[in-house]
Structure formats: structure tokens, C-alpha cells
């Protein structure tokens, strides 16, 4: 099986460590993951803001970059959702069905680990108090269910605490965070409050963009809570720490 | 009061977010009703099948809407009802006003109805010298408070008991000054006020939750029984019904009367369901009219993706689960249809590109998808929102693009080739030493940026860009 990493533009440019974590984790599990260098972005920022014409060239680049792979793994529920559910819309706009070629091959990281590889215990070690926020697109667009939690529960040393009102949106929402910044921040403030209530040292989620928003608020409040991507937690082993 | 001249959503939301009392009232009310709904929905093992059935009935009906409407007209006419067709709000208001005037009526009682709120009937009747009395308790609170509705089911959801008491004391004639803010006492005071109206009014105006084409039956689903009073006591009954309310047969109600109460009030069954099929001599209103209202519905029907919004049964489940609605309240949406359904229905009914307020609505969502999961007729609201956003962008395309369009074009150009992105990342790496604050774990963070970055950093810290992008690391370290 030829497996490609879709690192996503946000991780590529802002959170490269998460991309490295996925590579490390998958190699440890015996998957020889490749990074198709021609990839850029899934096109979601354009599609979700309404710029379909602008999304067409981006998705065309995407489809070409991932042509020939059997599976695409990505550390982002949101981007996986965009590839699976929105590339069809862009393909219609671009009048080219090949633009949607990747839709059926993409897996969010927890889906790939649990469904494709069939593992829940990935051999990770993380001796910290952690709470988990299930991001909306993982939860309601991809329906990953409790897969990320099953992976986290198998991590050695972890003290996993439940997040109150976990399935409520954090308020990031892509360009929503800028176009409706007051509402976005009001939603994020409630999420940050719930995170602090748990007493967790680390907030984990499957999307760095949501974490950038919640983490940005937690930092502004000087809460001391660290935000980490699920991949970064799963990649750590006892030997390294 | 009307919603005319409301500012676009972000601005209206900002004002609403500053009202802490409003936010407390709403958070409490929506949390209560959310929990009730979740409990009664969980009791129904075949809930998903019911949702699919509801959606299918509506879709099939909408596919041949003309046929079903003509059949409804025939059934109604056969049962002694006069049917009127109204293209828009003005035509519908005109019909109702003419009926009132032809009987010399200067006062009508109203059953809670979204269609009549949509067309601004109360204001239109007032302009013709006819007073319309709302008889639903929450609508009455809104009317007396010279206020605007903020929720489909509970239009006064933004008010608490103390505020309602104030409104009754100052606006409802003959209210006992000793009135407390106990819900039972408030309801009793409203009842005394309304009883007089029920007994004196000669004409009632209603909407309908459903209209059965086969039998010519109109259905009103309610909780208080005040609707039943209006539907039985006066001599003349006029019902304003959106054309999407038609269902083919009586048996179809089976599905919707299971879906609606559980989704709406969180009850297994609502207390009062009134059905009537035309005039019954000697019993109830002896003159009946039905106004079949378009007002943009055929426009929505023409939109292949947007037409699913016409399945809506106005239960308000999507409002109650919406994290945006919960914080901004309904007024920010500038329409009698607020919340997620309002964010799609208003642009669909009016058409995008007509005004900035309407065009701002499809963006009033984080696309979290909670509305779709709650909707009893499976309206994929996020899908329609994204679709409408593309319409907003497309009508604004022109020779002089605005700042956002320029930014999107630039992003599109950069992201169309990985080489361009690599250069952009190299440029951003220059700023990796920016920011003095340290995030937990040691990474630098930026706390202040000029516009448009300030839209982020006014309230949120931003991690400084890394010295090396992922793709650069891969090239250096991993590519063999
Ligand atoms: S869109 Fe669905 S959930 Fe919202 S009011 Fe209509 S039927 Fe209810």
C-alpha cells in the first residue's frame, strides 16, 4: 500500500512538528509514509469562504500531487472532511471530475490508525494530565466517534480527564474566526474556561487550527495550559522522555 | 417593530455579545431545552428512520409542488374555504386586510404563526386601522414590549421573568400592581387579558404547521390552547400558509407529529393539536379563508442545493443547539427566522446580492454541524451555508475586487504551486524570532499584529512561525 502524508498547509507552515510526529508514528508502526512534495493545501479556506473559482487551481494541484497513492493520511479532521466532502463541489465548478479523485482515499489520522492499521495501542508514553477536545469536523463531518479517545486511553502514563461540554464548537471556524471575530472569541472563551475547569496540563485535539484558536486564548489568559496535537502525543515513547 | 435597517450580522452580534443579561437568559434557556430534546429523542430507537421519512415526504412533495397545491386548493374549496394566492408579503397582507374591512372588523386575535410574522401582518393591519392581538404568551410579551421576536418557538426567549413582569405591569391594561414574577401568576395575568380578546374578537388569523392536500385539512400544533380558542370562537378565520407546508395525505402527519414536538419543545406530544377541514355548519368559524403564500419560496425551490430548506417544520431545534445563536441571540440575525435556519432561509427567500445584511447571514456560522444533527428533517444546513457563501462571492465578482477577494486570489495563486508556497514559507520564517511571549512549552508567540492580523491578536496570541517548514525539513532530512 502506497501511503501519502497530507500534512496540510497550516501544519506545513506553522506546526511542522506535528507532521514530523505523524511520520515518526507511522514508521514505528511499519508504514513507509511518503510526502508528495507537490502538495500545498486542500482548498478548504477558499471553499468555506465561498471562493470556488479560486479553489479550483488549488484542488487541481492537490489531485495531481496525490495521484497514484492508495491512501492519504492527514493529521486534520477538518482537511480530511474537506477532501472527502468538498472536492466534489470544486470538481463540479471546475467541470473536471478528476479533481475529486482523492475523496475516497483520505483518512484522518485516528481513522487510519484504528480502521486501516487496526491498532489502538501505538506504544506511546505521555505522563501528563490531559483533556481531549473532539473537533467538530472530526466529530460530525467524519464521524470518527471515540477513535481518538481509544488511542489516548492506550497511552501509558496518561491521566485522561473528561472535558465538560466537549462536543461544543470552539468557535474557530476558519475565516469565521476573522469575519465574526467577536462571536468566535466568545465561543472560544467558554471552551477555554471548560479546559481550565478540568485542571489538565495539556489540551489535545486532532486539528491544530482549532488548537491555535483555543491555545491563543489560553495563552492570553496566562492559564499555563499547553495545547498539543493528538499526533504529537501518540508519537512520544518512553525511551525519549 | 420591524427588522428593517438592521446592520450586518458581525456588527449586530458584537452589540448582543455585550449584553451579559441577555447571554445569561439565553444560555440558561437553550441549555434547558437542549437537554429536554436530547432525552426524548433518545427514547425513540427509530429516530433516524423518522428523520429520513420526514425528509423524503417533504422532498417528494416539493418535487411536484404545483400538483399538490392545486389539489389542496380543490379540497379546501370543496369544504367551503375561499383560497387566495399571494405572490409576496404585500399581496398577502392586502388580502387579510380586505377581509377584515369587508366585515367592519377592527380587532383580530392571532394564533402564533411564523408566516404572518414573516410578512409583517400586524404592522400592515395596524396601518389599515385593524389591531391584531397576539395570543401566544411569548408573542404577547414581545408585542406588549414593543420588541422583536428572537426565537421561532419562544419569541421572548431573551426575556426573563422579572422583565416579563415589568412589561405586563406597564403595558397590559388592568394588571394587578401586586403581580409577582412567578410563572403561574404571570400566565394567569395574561389569561385574564386574553380571555376578553377571545370573547370579543370576531375574526382570527392563524398560520398552519401542515396543510393536507387530500383532505383540505389545516393543522396547528401548540402548547397553550390559546390557538384552539382563536380557531373555534370567532366567526371568521383567515389562515396564512406558506406553500411549502402542504403534505399529500393525512397519513403523512404520522411522521411529522412524532418529529415536531420532540424536536421543538422536547415533549413526546404537544398538549394541543388542532385540525380542521373547512367549514362545519353551526360549529366554529362560519367563514374561512386560506392565503397560500409564496414570498420567495419558489425562488428557494429553484435552487437545487438550497431547496432542502423548504423541508423546515420550524421546530427550532437548530437554534437551541447552535453555539452562535446561544451567544448572540436571535435579534442579531435581523429576521423573524434567526439561528441556523435563518442564516440559510433569509438569503434563499430574498436572494443574495440584495443587501449587506442578508449577505452576511451565510457567514454567521462556524460550520460546526450541530444544526444538521439536530434537524428532524435532515436539512444539511452547513452544506447550504457554504453553497450560499459561493453565491454571495459570485454576485460580488467585478472589476474592482474588495480586500477579501484580493487576499483569496493571492492565496489561490500561492497555493496553486508548491514552489510558490515554499517561497512564502521562507519569507515567513524570517519572522520566527518575532514575539516576546512564550507559549507553554517554550514556543514564541505574537501578541499584537497590525490589521488584518489584529482581528486575531486582539483577543488571541498567535504562535510565531517556525524557522523551518515541514516541507523544508522533509527535503533536508527525509528525502533519500
Ligand atoms: S431547519 Fe430543521 S431544526 Fe431548524 S427549525 Fe427547521 S426543521 Fe427545525
XYZ file of C-alpha atoms in Angstrom, chain A residues 5 7 9 11-16 19-20 23 27 33-35 37-41 45-55 57-58 61 86 93 136-137 140 143 168-169 171-173 175-187 190 209 212-213 215-217 219-220 222 224-226, chain B residues 9-10 13-14 17 23 34 323-324 326-328 363-370 372-373 386 389-390 393-394 397 402 404-405 408-409 411-412 415-418 421-422 425 428 437 439-441 443 446-447 452 455-466 468-471 473-475 478-479:
144
model
C 1.023 12.184 4.139
C 0.478 17.450 6.112
C -0.859 23.963 4.768
C 0.863 22.266 9.723
C 3.433 22.734 6.972
C 3.817 26.441 7.607
C 3.043 26.747 11.325
C 3.166 23.345 13.044
C 5.859 21.260 11.315
C 3.941 16.481 10.521
C 7.158 15.009 11.860
C 5.976 10.391 10.072
C 7.201 4.450 10.646
C 4.806 7.038 4.505
C 5.731 9.371 1.686
C 5.371 13.150 1.454
C 6.295 17.385 -2.374
C 3.906 18.964 -4.883
C 1.107 19.227 -2.292
C 0.006 22.582 -0.901
C -3.492 22.883 0.582
C -10.173 28.094 3.181
C -11.437 29.104 -0.268
C -14.401 26.732 -0.417
C -15.668 27.589 3.051
C -15.436 31.304 2.360
C -17.282 30.910 -0.939
C -14.394 31.323 -3.390
C -14.955 28.298 -5.592
C -13.164 29.666 -8.674
C -10.113 30.293 -6.501
C -10.324 26.771 -5.070
C -6.411 25.538 -9.185
C -5.544 24.596 -5.601
C -2.655 20.757 -7.651
C -15.972 19.271 -0.692
C -17.244 24.091 -10.511
C -16.421 19.486 15.013
C -15.372 18.206 11.624
C -19.808 15.497 12.827
C -17.924 10.753 12.467
C -19.491 22.114 21.554
C -17.637 24.058 18.874
C -15.504 28.911 17.635
C -12.550 28.729 15.253
C -14.421 28.005 12.036
C -12.362 32.572 8.256
C -15.247 32.732 10.769
C -12.532 33.494 13.363
C -11.793 36.723 11.465
C -15.131 37.615 9.868
C -17.099 37.114 13.088
C -14.248 37.606 15.484
C -16.377 38.657 18.488
C -18.621 35.614 18.322
C -15.643 33.360 17.638
C -13.824 34.670 20.700
C -16.947 34.388 22.886
C -17.254 30.714 21.914
C -16.228 29.287 27.040
C -6.147 25.162 13.632
C -4.275 27.583 17.635
C -7.525 29.379 18.477
C -4.436 27.877 22.700
C -4.255 31.534 21.692
C -6.962 32.318 24.240
C -2.120 31.833 26.419
C -3.692 35.281 26.541
C -1.891 33.022 31.023
C -0.354 27.710 31.637
C -2.282 25.017 29.737
C -0.359 23.642 26.782
C -24.527 40.097 11.434
C -20.991 40.686 12.799
C -23.642 40.212 17.111
C -20.989 42.394 18.712
C -22.496 39.855 22.959
C -26.370 35.966 27.341
C -31.431 21.114 24.612
C -23.305 27.804 19.660
C -23.510 31.041 17.674
C -26.735 30.756 22.032
C -24.295 33.638 22.362
C -25.706 36.287 20.021
C -21.187 33.621 7.221
C -22.849 33.677 10.659
C -21.730 30.123 11.370
C -18.578 28.259 12.325
C -19.877 25.304 10.240
C -19.755 23.082 13.330
C -22.642 20.966 12.057
C -24.643 20.702 15.296
C -27.697 19.258 10.862
C -27.506 16.589 13.561
C -21.220 27.002 2.055
C -21.378 31.784 0.503
C -20.273 30.945 -3.015
C -18.945 35.791 -3.581
C -20.105 35.275 -7.154
C -17.309 39.492 -8.539
C -12.557 44.142 -2.305
C -11.010 39.798 0.979
C -11.308 38.839 -2.675
C -8.234 34.940 -1.634
C -6.898 35.404 -5.145
C -3.797 32.702 -1.574
C -5.117 30.762 -4.545
C -1.261 27.556 -3.215
C -1.570 26.562 -6.855
C 2.159 25.629 -6.996
C 4.213 24.134 -4.206
C 4.266 28.126 -1.195
C 7.879 27.219 -0.422
C 7.208 29.880 3.888
C 7.514 33.837 6.933
C 5.665 35.944 24.982
C 3.676 29.617 24.990
C 3.727 26.724 27.482
C 6.478 24.525 26.087
C 7.496 28.476 21.657
C 2.948 37.110 18.820
C 0.543 39.185 20.877
C -5.952 42.467 9.498
C -8.560 40.585 14.053
C -6.765 37.566 15.502
C -4.389 39.090 18.025
C -6.846 41.478 19.689
C -8.009 38.529 21.763
C -5.695 35.612 20.943
C -1.950 35.021 20.965
C -0.516 33.592 17.770
C 2.395 31.145 17.614
C 5.349 32.704 15.790
C 6.162 30.970 12.510
C 8.747 28.179 12.811
C 11.760 25.680 9.176
C 8.603 24.476 7.444
C 7.677 20.818 7.312
C 8.487 20.583 3.613
C 12.622 19.560 6.924
C 11.468 16.708 4.690
C 13.724 17.838 1.829
C 13.949 12.596 4.766
C 14.244 12.616 1.039
